[in-house]
């Protein structure tokens, strides 16, 4: 969490619900929520335009917070509430993950708690974050850390570490033929490496 400061820094159109209600501290999830609204705004432009959505037509902060809260109440229709009619399945899957991260806990909607609580009650669910940002980046950020609020049975599986590759010894070069024995010297056949083009 950031220190107490002017929480109204930013563009009101994209501010999170807690920020619009005037809570004095911001969390990382408030900023992620802002990105969620930026995505909704951009996608609504591809559909009918943001003027078709009441969520983007309110200018008073608390009213805007209530309208946004009403727009995210339904997991099934939140895209329509923001005026989004066209959205690829891949984009929708990512938005659904963001929705779950921002507005749900234990599969229950927690939007109403964003109005009342001084402290952001949302936790960062590392399982959802791994799906959003990918396992490699999540491992760099979280390592094997498990969200304390998440039950252990839902914890992300620990990744198996790869065993260190051992170098194979270089093949021994054949000795040149002994000219005194009259042995034939044969050149070994070179085999292409796997995965290389064999023209």
mmCIF file of C-alpha atoms in Angstrom, residues 26 45 86 110 125 146 148 153 170-171 174 177:
data_model
loop_
_atom_site.group_PDB
_atom_site.id
_atom_site.type_symbol
_atom_site.label_atom_id
_atom_site.label_comp_id
_atom_site.label_asym_id
_atom_site.label_seq_id
_atom_site.Cartn_x
_atom_site.Cartn_y
_atom_site.Cartn_z
ATOM 1 C CA UNK A 26 -4.180 3.104 -2.706
ATOM 2 C CA UNK A 45 -14.903 2.227 -28.651
ATOM 3 C CA UNK A 86 -17.303 -7.204 -29.592
ATOM 4 C CA UNK A 110 -16.973 -8.456 -2.855
ATOM 5 C CA UNK A 125 -4.419 -14.367 -5.699
ATOM 6 C CA UNK A 146 1.711 -18.618 -1.815
ATOM 7 C CA UNK A 148 -1.558 -16.135 2.617
ATOM 8 C CA UNK A 153 -5.256 -26.808 -1.467
ATOM 9 C CA UNK A 170 33.554 -34.840 -26.765
ATOM 10 C CA UNK A 171 33.872 -37.876 -29.015
ATOM 11 C CA UNK A 174 40.045 -41.461 -34.596
ATOM 12 C CA UNK A 177 46.086 -44.933 -39.792
#
